[in-house]
mmCIF file of C-alpha atoms in Angstrom:
data_model
loop_
_atom_site.group_PDB
_atom_site.id
_atom_site.type_symbol
_atom_site.label_atom_id
_atom_site.label_comp_id
_atom_site.label_asym_id
_atom_site.label_seq_id
_atom_site.Cartn_x
_atom_site.Cartn_y
_atom_site.Cartn_z
ATOM 1 C CA MET T 176 -39.490 -24.733 11.448
ATOM 2 C CA ASN T 177 -37.878 -24.696 14.890
ATOM 3 C CA ILE T 178 -36.025 -21.527 15.749
ATOM 4 C CA ASP T 179 -33.198 -21.539 18.280
ATOM 5 C CA THR T 180 -33.978 -18.769 20.752
ATOM 6 C CA ASN T 181 -30.735 -19.155 22.690
ATOM 7 C CA HIS T 182 -29.426 -15.604 22.958
ATOM 8 C CA ARG T 183 -25.866 -16.887 23.089
ATOM 9 C CA GLY T 184 -26.224 -18.246 19.584
ATOM 10 C CA VAL T 185 -25.732 -21.975 19.170
ATOM 11 C CA GLY T 186 -25.817 -24.170 22.275
ATOM 12 C CA ALA T 187 -22.642 -25.783 23.567
ATOM 13 C CA SER T 188 -23.611 -29.303 22.486
ATOM 14 C CA ARG T 189 -24.365 -28.109 18.965
ATOM 15 C CA GLN T 190 -21.125 -26.163 18.846
ATOM 16 C CA LEU T 191 -19.225 -29.382 19.474
ATOM 17 C CA GLY T 192 -21.014 -31.119 16.645
ATOM 18 C CA ARG T 193 -23.151 -33.325 18.970
ATOM 19 C CA PRO T 194 -26.781 -34.212 18.207
ATOM 20 C CA LYS T 195 -29.494 -32.681 20.387
ATOM 21 C CA ALA T 196 -30.431 -34.533 23.563
ATOM 22 C CA SER T 197 -33.872 -35.410 22.128
ATOM 23 C CA SER T 198 -32.219 -37.397 19.331
ATOM 24 C CA LEU T 199 -30.099 -39.583 21.626
ATOM 25 C CA LYS T 200 -32.601 -42.476 21.746
ATOM 26 C CA PRO T 201 -31.088 -45.958 21.465
ATOM 27 C CA SER T 202 -31.541 -47.646 18.102
ATOM 28 C CA PRO T 203 -30.602 -51.172 17.000
ATOM 29 C CA ALA T 204 -26.894 -51.778 16.668
ATOM 30 C CA ARG T 205 -26.073 -48.059 16.872
ATOM 31 C CA MET T 206 -22.555 -47.167 17.920
ATOM 32 C CA THR T 207 -21.355 -43.676 18.697
ATOM 33 C CA GLY T 208 -18.167 -41.949 19.714
ATOM 34 C CA PRO T 209 -16.382 -42.212 23.065
ATOM 35 C CA GLY T 210 -18.526 -41.473 26.086
ATOM 36 C CA LYS T 211 -21.855 -41.711 24.168
ATOM 37 C CA ASP T 212 -24.689 -44.247 24.174
ATOM 38 C CA ILE T 213 -23.339 -47.490 22.661
ATOM 39 C CA THR T 214 -26.265 -49.747 23.760
ATOM 40 C CA THR T 215 -27.585 -52.381 21.329
ATOM 41 C CA VAL T 216 -31.057 -54.016 21.276
ATOM 42 C CA ASP T 217 -31.859 -57.673 20.491
ATOM 43 C CA PRO T 218 -34.534 -57.504 17.749
ATOM 44 C CA SER T 219 -36.121 -60.864 18.721
ATOM 45 C CA SER T 220 -36.646 -60.084 22.426
ATOM 46 C CA ASN T 221 -36.538 -56.292 22.291
ATOM 47 C CA GLN T 222 -34.177 -56.447 25.296
ATOM 48 C CA ARG T 223 -31.122 -54.334 25.762
ATOM 49 C CA ILE T 224 -27.807 -56.183 25.512
ATOM 50 C CA ALA T 225 -24.680 -55.031 27.307
ATOM 51 C CA PRO T 226 -22.151 -54.101 24.641
ATOM 52 C CA THR T 227 -18.744 -55.560 24.232
ATOM 53 C CA ILE T 228 -16.342 -52.706 24.863
ATOM 54 C CA SER T 229 -12.792 -52.822 23.600
ATOM 55 C CA LYS T 230 -9.839 -51.875 25.761
ATOM 56 C CA GLU T 231 -9.520 -48.607 23.889
ATOM 57 C CA GLN T 232 -13.205 -47.774 24.402
ATOM 58 C CA SER T 233 -13.035 -48.542 28.094
ATOM 59 C CA GLN T 234 -10.398 -45.908 28.768
ATOM 60 C CA PRO T 235 -11.892 -43.000 30.746
ATOM 61 C CA LEU T 236 -11.771 -39.502 29.348
ATOM 62 C CA PRO T 237 -8.698 -37.650 30.514
ATOM 63 C CA SER T 238 -9.034 -35.091 33.256
ATOM 64 C CA PRO T 239 -8.730 -31.422 32.317
ATOM 65 C CA PRO T 240 -5.095 -30.700 31.478
ATOM 66 C CA THR T 241 -2.970 -28.588 33.700
ATOM 67 C CA GLU T 242 -1.783 -25.192 32.592
ATOM 68 C CA HIS T 243 1.553 -25.025 30.862
ATOM 69 C CA LYS T 244 3.590 -22.419 32.680
ATOM 70 C CA ASP T 245 5.918 -21.592 29.784
ATOM 71 C CA LYS T 246 3.248 -20.397 27.387
ATOM 72 C CA PRO T 247 0.754 -17.549 27.829
ATOM 73 C CA LYS T 248 -2.972 -18.121 27.911
ATOM 74 C CA PRO T 249 -4.382 -17.022 24.566
ATOM 75 C CA THR T 250 -7.834 -15.451 24.675
ATOM 76 C CA TYR T 251 -9.856 -15.193 21.490
ATOM 77 C CA PHE T 252 -13.358 -13.803 21.087
ATOM 78 C CA GLY T 253 -13.980 -13.934 24.832
ATOM 79 C CA HIS T 254 -13.048 -17.605 25.280
ATOM 80 C CA GLN T 255 -10.284 -18.497 27.706
ATOM 81 C CA ALA T 256 -7.950 -21.240 26.492
ATOM 82 C CA THR T 257 -5.409 -23.106 28.638
ATOM 83 C CA GLN T 258 -2.449 -24.499 26.714
ATOM 84 C CA THR T 259 -0.814 -27.699 27.951
ATOM 85 C CA SER T 260 2.680 -29.086 27.534
ATOM 86 C CA THR T 261 1.467 -31.239 24.629
ATOM 87 C CA GLY T 262 0.237 -28.265 22.701
ATOM 88 C CA VAL T 263 -3.442 -29.044 23.377
ATOM 89 C CA LEU T 264 -5.917 -26.326 24.262
ATOM 90 C CA PHE T 265 -8.596 -26.983 26.849
ATOM 91 C CA LEU T 266 -11.413 -24.527 26.440
ATOM 92 C CA GLU T 267 -15.138 -23.979 26.586
ATOM 93 C CA PRO T 268 -16.769 -23.926 24.167
ATOM 94 C CA LEU T 269 -14.339 -23.337 21.262
ATOM 95 C CA VAL T 270 -11.369 -21.261 20.277
ATOM 96 C CA SER T 271 -11.292 -19.359 17.018
ATOM 97 C CA ASN T 272 -8.443 -18.547 14.661
ATOM 98 C CA PRO T 273 -5.505 -17.840 14.617
ATOM 99 C CA TYR T 274 -5.541 -21.471 15.815
ATOM 100 C CA GLN T 275 -6.640 -24.229 13.453
ATOM 101 C CA GLU T 276 -9.152 -26.529 15.125
ATOM 102 C CA SER T 277 -9.967 -30.227 14.857
ATOM 103 C CA ILE T 278 -12.776 -31.342 17.154
ATOM 104 C CA ASP T 279 -12.815 -34.914 18.467
ATOM 105 C CA GLU T 280 -16.405 -36.189 18.435
ATOM 106 C CA GLY T 281 -17.530 -36.795 21.994
ATOM 107 C CA CYS T 282 -15.183 -34.579 23.999
ATOM 108 C CA SER T 283 -14.534 -30.917 24.580
ATOM 109 C CA TYR T 284 -10.845 -30.899 23.735
ATOM 110 C CA VAL T 285 -9.476 -29.072 20.750
ATOM 111 C CA SER T 286 -6.231 -30.168 19.154
ATOM 112 C CA ALA T 287 -4.722 -26.911 18.037
ATOM 113 C CA GLN T 288 -1.517 -25.781 16.417
ATOM 114 C CA PRO T 289 -0.704 -22.068 16.328
ATOM 115 C CA VAL T 290 -0.954 -20.520 12.865
ATOM 116 C CA GLU T 291 1.421 -17.677 12.084
ATOM 117 C CA SER T 292 -0.668 -14.548 11.538
ATOM 118 C CA THR T 293 -0.149 -12.583 8.321
ATOM 119 C CA GLN T 294 -2.288 -9.653 9.424
ATOM 120 C CA PRO T 295 -0.442 -6.326 9.633
ATOM 121 C CA GLN T 296 0.137 -4.928 13.091
ATOM 122 C CA ARG T 297 -0.891 -1.337 13.768
ATOM 123 C CA HIS T 298 1.426 0.981 15.652
ATOM 124 C CA ILE T 299 0.263 4.461 16.682
ATOM 125 C CA HIS T 300 2.445 7.280 17.932
ATOM 126 C CA ALA T 301 0.883 10.557 19.059
ATOM 127 C CA PHE T 302 3.130 13.543 19.634
ATOM 128 C CA GLN T 303 3.089 17.238 20.475
ATOM 129 C CA GLY T 304 5.226 19.784 18.660
ATOM 130 C CA GLU T 305 8.411 18.611 17.003
ATOM 131 C CA LEU T 306 8.576 14.964 16.013
ATOM 132 C CA LYS T 307 11.539 13.224 17.642
ATOM 133 C CA GLU T 308 12.980 10.029 16.242
ATOM 134 C CA SER T 309 13.805 8.674 19.686
ATOM 135 C CA ASP T 310 10.185 8.953 20.846
ATOM 136 C CA MET T 311 8.712 6.822 18.076
ATOM 137 C CA PRO T 312 7.946 3.110 18.511
ATOM 138 C CA GLN T 313 10.894 0.943 17.547
ATOM 139 C CA ALA T 314 8.720 -1.146 15.202
ATOM 140 C CA ILE T 315 7.900 1.912 13.095
ATOM 141 C CA ARG T 316 11.489 3.165 13.026
ATOM 142 C CA GLU T 317 12.893 -0.191 11.987
ATOM 143 C CA ALA T 318 10.250 -0.859 9.344
ATOM 144 C CA TRP T 319 10.611 2.638 7.890
ATOM 145 C CA SER T 320 14.406 2.309 7.739
ATOM 146 C CA ARG T 321 13.989 -0.640 5.388
ATOM 147 C CA ARG T 322 12.009 1.559 3.019
ATOM 148 C CA SER T 323 13.894 4.849 3.127
ATOM 149 C CA ASP T 324 17.293 6.261 4.009
ATOM 150 C CA ILE T 325 15.587 9.407 5.294
ATOM 151 C CA GLY T 326 14.497 9.270 8.925
ATOM 152 C CA LEU T 327 10.942 10.238 9.776
ATOM 153 C CA ALA T 328 12.008 13.271 11.796
ATOM 154 C CA GLU T 329 14.197 14.449 8.915
ATOM 155 C CA LEU T 330 11.325 13.943 6.504
ATOM 156 C CA PHE T 331 9.087 16.207 8.575
ATOM 157 C CA GLY T 332 11.837 18.791 8.755
ATOM 158 C CA LYS T 333 12.074 18.884 4.963
ATOM 159 C CA LEU T 334 8.296 18.977 4.633
ATOM 160 C CA PHE T 335 7.804 22.223 6.565
ATOM 161 C CA ALA T 336 11.185 23.992 6.498
ATOM 162 C CA GLY T 337 10.727 27.587 5.350
ATOM 163 C CA SER T 338 6.963 27.278 4.904
ATOM 164 C CA GLY T 339 6.094 29.469 7.876
ATOM 165 C CA VAL T 340 4.129 26.696 9.570
ATOM 166 C CA ASN T 341 4.996 23.775 11.788
ATOM 167 C CA VAL T 342 3.232 20.922 13.551
ATOM 168 C CA SER T 343 1.315 21.642 16.750
ATOM 169 C CA GLU T 344 0.342 18.014 17.261
ATOM 170 C CA GLY T 345 0.124 14.885 15.197
ATOM 171 C CA ARG T 346 -0.345 11.177 14.988
ATOM 172 C CA LEU T 347 1.699 8.573 13.121
ATOM 173 C CA ILE T 348 -0.024 5.313 12.221
ATOM 174 C CA GLY T 349 2.059 2.485 10.834
ATOM 175 C CA ASP T 350 0.623 -0.824 9.658
ATOM 176 C CA THR T 351 3.558 -3.212 9.566
ATOM 177 C CA GLU T 352 3.839 -6.689 8.150
ATOM 178 C CA ASP T 353 7.263 -7.756 9.368
ATOM 179 C CA PRO T 354 9.803 -6.847 8.220
ATOM 180 C CA ALA T 355 8.384 -4.229 5.824
ATOM 181 C CA LEU T 356 6.267 -1.191 6.479
ATOM 182 C CA GLU T 357 3.134 -1.579 4.362
ATOM 183 C CA THR T 358 1.372 1.722 5.042
ATOM 184 C CA TRP T 359 2.390 4.815 6.925
ATOM 185 C CA GLU T 360 -0.130 7.521 7.698
ATOM 186 C CA TYR T 361 0.347 10.907 9.280
ATOM 187 C CA ARG T 362 -2.389 13.204 10.555
ATOM 188 C CA LEU T 363 -1.098 16.637 11.451
ATOM 189 C CA LYS T 364 -2.480 19.827 12.914
ATOM 190 C CA LEU T 365 -0.550 22.859 11.717
ATOM 191 C CA LYS T 366 0.117 26.202 13.350
ATOM 192 C CA SER T 367 1.760 29.457 12.325
ATOM 193 C CA GLU T 368 5.407 29.820 13.358
ATOM 194 C CA THR T 369 4.946 33.531 14.058
ATOM 195 C CA SER T 370 1.508 33.854 15.667
ATOM 196 C CA GLY T 371 0.955 30.322 16.903
ATOM 197 C CA ARG T 372 -2.547 30.392 15.436
ATOM 198 C CA THR T 373 -4.093 27.255 14.000
ATOM 199 C CA VAL T 374 -3.419 27.024 10.274
ATOM 200 C CA GLY T 375 -5.183 23.822 9.309
ATOM 201 C CA GLN T 376 -4.851 20.080 9.002
ATOM 202 C CA MET T 377 -2.972 17.684 6.720
ATOM 203 C CA ASN T 378 -3.562 13.941 6.359
ATOM 204 C CA ARG T 379 -1.410 11.715 4.150
ATOM 205 C CA CYS T 380 -1.076 7.943 3.698
ATOM 206 C CA ILE T 381 1.906 6.273 1.994
ATOM 207 C CA THR T 382 1.429 2.739 0.674
ATOM 208 C CA PHE T 383 4.370 0.457 -0.037
ATOM 209 C CA SER T 384 4.345 -2.590 -2.281
ATOM 210 C CA GLU T 385 6.929 -5.225 -3.075
ATOM 211 C CA ASP T 386 5.961 -5.169 -6.752
ATOM 212 C CA GLU T 387 5.390 -1.480 -7.488
ATOM 213 C CA ALA T 388 6.772 1.908 -6.521
ATOM 214 C CA PRO T 389 5.189 3.432 -3.404
ATOM 215 C CA GLU T 390 2.335 5.881 -3.794
ATOM 216 C CA VAL T 391 0.788 8.445 -1.479
ATOM 217 C CA SER T 392 -2.836 9.362 -0.920
ATOM 218 C CA HIS T 393 -3.590 12.997 -0.099
ATOM 219 C CA ASP T 394 -6.557 12.405 2.166
ATOM 220 C CA LEU T 395 -6.985 15.954 3.470
ATOM 221 C CA LEU T 396 -5.509 19.430 3.248
ATOM 222 C CA LYS T 397 -7.715 21.919 5.074
ATOM 223 C CA LEU T 398 -6.600 25.507 5.693
ATOM 224 C CA GLN T 399 -8.282 28.200 7.762
ATOM 225 C CA PRO T 400 -9.776 31.004 5.597
ATOM 226 C CA GLU T 401 -7.109 33.556 6.560
ATOM 227 C CA PHE T 402 -4.383 31.233 5.207
ATOM 228 C CA GLN T 403 -6.054 30.221 1.938
ATOM 229 C CA ASP T 404 -4.924 33.182 -0.190
ATOM 230 C CA LYS T 405 -1.242 33.142 0.748
ATOM 231 C CA ASN T 406 -0.006 30.394 -1.592
ATOM 232 C CA LEU T 407 0.493 28.180 1.451
ATOM 233 C CA ALA T 408 -1.201 25.207 -0.219
ATOM 234 C CA LYS T 409 1.175 25.481 -3.175
ATOM 235 C CA GLU T 410 4.147 25.719 -0.831
ATOM 236 C CA LEU T 411 3.170 22.638 1.161
ATOM 237 C CA LEU T 412 2.397 20.612 -1.954
ATOM 238 C CA SER T 413 5.643 21.606 -3.622
ATOM 239 C CA ARG T 414 7.707 20.598 -0.592
ATOM 240 C CA SER T 415 5.741 17.361 -0.307
ATOM 241 C CA VAL T 416 6.693 16.371 -3.856
ATOM 242 C CA GLU T 417 10.346 17.130 -3.117
ATOM 243 C CA VAL T 418 10.158 14.667 -0.229
ATOM 244 C CA TYR T 419 8.317 12.113 -2.378
ATOM 245 C CA ASP T 420 11.130 12.238 -4.923
ATOM 246 C CA GLN T 421 13.636 11.343 -2.230
ATOM 247 C CA ILE T 422 11.750 8.280 -1.006
ATOM 248 C CA GLY T 423 10.814 6.995 -4.461
ATOM 249 C CA ILE T 424 7.102 7.821 -4.582
ATOM 250 C CA GLU T 425 5.864 7.946 -8.181
ATOM 251 C CA LYS T 426 2.146 8.627 -7.836
ATOM 252 C CA VAL T 427 -0.060 10.928 -5.757
ATOM 253 C CA THR T 428 -3.766 10.124 -5.498
ATOM 254 C CA LEU T 429 -6.704 12.072 -4.101
ATOM 255 C CA THR T 430 -10.415 12.721 -4.414
ATOM 256 C CA ALA T 431 -11.006 16.111 -5.997
ATOM 257 C CA GLY T 432 -14.174 17.435 -4.453
ATOM 258 C CA LEU T 433 -15.712 19.846 -1.977
ATOM 259 C CA THR T 434 -16.497 23.184 -3.636
ATOM 260 C CA VAL T 435 -13.386 24.109 -5.581
ATOM 261 C CA GLY T 436 -11.347 20.879 -5.593
ATOM 262 C CA GLY T 437 -12.603 19.637 -8.955
ATOM 263 C CA TYR T 438 -11.148 22.775 -10.540
ATOM 264 C CA ALA T 439 -8.082 23.408 -8.378
ATOM 265 C CA TRP T 440 -6.522 19.940 -8.619
ATOM 266 C CA ALA T 441 -6.694 20.015 -12.416
ATOM 267 C CA LYS T 442 -4.588 23.189 -12.280
ATOM 268 C CA TYR T 443 -1.960 21.269 -10.287
ATOM 269 C CA GLY T 444 -1.693 18.573 -12.947
ATOM 270 C CA PHE T 445 -4.005 15.916 -11.517
ATOM 271 C CA LYS T 446 -6.214 14.030 -13.953
ATOM 272 C CA PRO T 447 -8.958 11.371 -13.623
ATOM 273 C CA ASP T 448 -7.407 8.051 -12.689
ATOM 274 C CA SER T 449 -9.379 5.817 -15.077
ATOM 275 C CA PRO T 450 -11.442 5.969 -18.291
ATOM 276 C CA GLU T 451 -14.618 5.430 -16.281
ATOM 277 C CA GLU T 452 -13.742 8.313 -13.976
ATOM 278 C CA THR T 453 -13.055 10.515 -17.012
ATOM 279 C CA TRP T 454 -16.468 9.939 -18.589
ATOM 280 C CA GLU T 455 -18.231 10.428 -15.263
ATOM 281 C CA LEU T 456 -16.450 13.766 -14.882
ATOM 282 C CA TRP T 457 -17.498 14.819 -18.389
ATOM 283 C CA ASP T 458 -21.126 14.151 -17.423
ATOM 284 C CA GLN T 459 -20.749 16.523 -14.470
ATOM 285 C CA VAL T 460 -19.125 19.165 -16.652
ATOM 286 C CA GLN T 461 -21.941 18.833 -19.212
ATOM 287 C CA SER T 462 -24.449 19.503 -16.436
ATOM 288 C CA ASN T 463 -22.575 22.675 -15.433
ATOM 289 C CA LEU T 464 -22.363 23.701 -19.093
ATOM 290 C CA GLU T 465 -26.127 23.636 -19.447
ATOM 291 C CA ASP T 466 -26.463 26.182 -16.597
ATOM 292 C CA LEU T 467 -24.269 28.778 -18.313
ATOM 293 C CA SER T 468 -25.266 31.478 -20.806
ATOM 294 C CA LEU T 469 -22.722 31.040 -23.604
ATOM 295 C CA SER T 470 -22.456 31.710 -27.282
ATOM 296 C CA ALA T 471 -23.064 28.823 -29.653
ATOM 297 C CA ARG T 472 -19.405 28.850 -30.624
ATOM 298 C CA THR T 473 -18.174 28.559 -27.022
ATOM 299 C CA ARG T 474 -20.721 25.874 -26.229
ATOM 300 C CA ASN T 475 -19.643 23.837 -29.256
ATOM 301 C CA LEU T 476 -15.993 24.216 -28.233
ATOM 302 C CA VAL T 477 -16.668 22.771 -24.781
ATOM 303 C CA SER T 478 -18.894 20.008 -26.177
ATOM 304 C CA GLY T 479 -16.072 18.991 -28.496
ATOM 305 C CA LEU T 480 -13.649 18.709 -25.593
ATOM 306 C CA LEU T 481 -16.093 16.490 -23.737
ATOM 307 C CA ARG T 482 -15.958 13.949 -26.560
ATOM 308 C CA SER T 483 -12.283 13.261 -25.848
ATOM 309 C CA ASP T 484 -11.246 10.122 -23.969
ATOM 310 C CA ASP T 485 -7.942 11.705 -22.888
ATOM 311 C CA PRO T 486 -8.063 12.379 -19.118
ATOM 312 C CA LYS T 487 -5.610 15.248 -19.542
ATOM 313 C CA THR T 488 -8.400 17.167 -21.286
ATOM 314 C CA VAL T 489 -9.391 18.266 -17.807
ATOM 315 C CA TRP T 490 -6.329 20.538 -17.914
ATOM 316 C CA THR T 491 -7.604 22.224 -21.067
ATOM 317 C CA LEU T 492 -11.013 22.718 -19.463
ATOM 318 C CA SER T 493 -9.537 24.258 -16.311
ATOM 319 C CA ASP T 494 -7.409 26.649 -18.394
ATOM 320 C CA LEU T 495 -10.365 28.149 -20.301
ATOM 321 C CA GLY T 496 -9.991 31.779 -19.285
ATOM 322 C CA GLN T 497 -12.995 33.382 -20.908
ATOM 323 C CA GLN T 498 -14.923 35.510 -18.417
ATOM 324 C CA VAL T 499 -18.472 34.285 -17.807
ATOM 325 C CA GLU T 500 -21.188 34.598 -15.203
ATOM 326 C CA ASP T 501 -21.745 31.496 -13.137
ATOM 327 C CA GLU T 502 -25.161 30.216 -12.101
ATOM 328 C CA TYR T 503 -25.193 32.691 -9.187
ATOM 329 C CA GLY T 504 -24.508 35.678 -11.431
ATOM 330 C CA GLU T 505 -20.906 36.111 -10.255
ATOM 331 C CA GLU T 506 -18.090 36.681 -12.740
ATOM 332 C CA THR T 507 -15.521 33.902 -13.043
ATOM 333 C CA THR T 508 -13.533 32.054 -15.686
ATOM 334 C CA LEU T 509 -15.194 29.504 -17.934
ATOM 335 C CA GLY T 510 -12.873 26.739 -16.720
ATOM 336 C CA LYS T 511 -13.733 27.374 -13.106
ATOM 337 C CA ALA T 512 -17.463 27.554 -13.829
ATOM 338 C CA LEU T 513 -17.328 24.198 -15.615
ATOM 339 C CA LEU T 514 -15.365 22.329 -12.922
ATOM 340 C CA MET T 515 -16.619 23.914 -9.705
ATOM 341 C CA GLY T 516 -18.665 21.432 -7.682
ATOM 342 C CA THR T 517 -17.438 18.374 -9.577
ATOM 343 C CA ALA T 518 -16.006 15.367 -7.741
ATOM 344 C CA TRP T 519 -13.593 12.841 -9.225
ATOM 345 C CA CYS T 520 -10.806 10.473 -8.234
ATOM 346 C CA GLY T 521 -7.525 11.849 -9.517
ATOM 347 C CA GLU T 522 -3.837 11.067 -9.743
ATOM 348 C CA LEU T 523 -0.612 12.975 -10.299
ATOM 349 C CA ASP T 524 1.904 10.812 -12.148
ATOM 350 C CA LEU T 525 5.318 12.048 -11.033
ATOM 351 C CA THR T 526 7.015 10.020 -13.766
ATOM 352 C CA ASP T 527 5.024 11.688 -16.551
ATOM 353 C CA SER T 528 6.862 14.706 -17.955
ATOM 354 C CA GLU T 529 3.716 16.653 -18.898
ATOM 355 C CA SER T 530 2.121 16.134 -15.487
ATOM 356 C CA ARG T 531 5.337 17.067 -13.733
ATOM 357 C CA GLN T 532 5.854 20.192 -15.817
ATOM 358 C CA ARG T 533 2.323 21.393 -15.140
ATOM 359 C CA PHE T 534 2.733 20.833 -11.403
ATOM 360 C CA ASP T 535 6.076 22.614 -11.272
ATOM 361 C CA GLN T 536 4.797 25.605 -13.235
ATOM 362 C CA TYR T 537 1.665 26.011 -11.122
ATOM 363 C CA THR T 538 3.527 25.772 -7.816
ATOM 364 C CA ASN T 539 6.536 27.850 -8.981
ATOM 365 C CA ARG T 540 8.601 24.922 -7.800
ATOM 366 C CA HIS T 541 11.815 26.075 -9.476
ATOM 367 C CA ARG T 542 12.193 29.244 -7.421
ATOM 368 C CA THR T 543 15.575 29.501 -5.727
ATOM 369 C CA THR T 544 15.998 29.057 -1.981
ATOM 370 C CA ASP T 545 18.273 30.674 0.542
ATOM 371 C CA SER T 546 20.586 28.885 2.982
ATOM 372 C CA THR T 547 17.749 28.187 5.420
ATOM 373 C CA GLY T 548 15.535 26.593 2.784
ATOM 374 C CA GLN T 549 13.248 29.622 2.592
ATOM 375 C CA ARG T 550 12.093 30.258 -0.942
ATOM 376 C CA LYS T 551 12.907 33.633 -2.445
#
């Protein structure tokens, strides 16, 4: 087997669909494309005979086309292409999509027609401090306006008003497929309004669809240790859901993990997002169960719960308040001991009354607010 050792990949002649030079030996009555060997051989005398060439075959190859001044030079994958007034690209060796190609055997011209790209365009806006509508790329503002009556700056104002934190810096990433905004992601660094100290980081990604209600993925919420016991996470999540209601989001998704996430997100009303995810979570809980010293009655109670195919059973598990010693000998609740260290893909269905009630109760979402939006 011959192996092509050309470090550039396939040679130019092979890229154009031509046979290798070694295979271009004349054979009886063989005709090829324009500009190739069209010699014939008389079998009786083994002498070459000058071919009869038609008027069309005798036309010379055209000279390289001149550049068309009204159209830009597209460059794809490192190949420079010159577009002519007839819409033809002259290039070496080939041009790749988004142009469709048809290669004429025997020449290095590519007849190409532009193909309208359906790939989303990514727009990124980095900012410091307060987000200002006027500073954002026009493409993001216009696409967002087709999805929501609430401006992006107003949305951020609602998200953090009265929480005691604000944004120190952030990045907006919008993937747009004109004219609609398909995904909108924000990555924020948070700081304390009073001390200016770093509070943590929040990453969210909203996905829009023409067929379904938008949903949001909670990719990250990380708080510094000194801010973890001040109900700040509950405050930020509660205000986030208020904003989601206003822009029509019906589902929140996340991966419950790290050390405490498998337990904490169940308390908020999240549940496994599929039957497969539910049974995989039960396997993890069963493993934790085997590490605990429990009475036969308590063990049987938990084992019975793990036979349920209802994903909301994770709420019942997280609410088990019996005091136990975990595997490290520290006192905790049974629910926390069972779910600590588990990892599962979860969802909060904002249209489900039970899920919504659990979320509201855990975050104290119905507390009254003063005129500034600060919760009492």
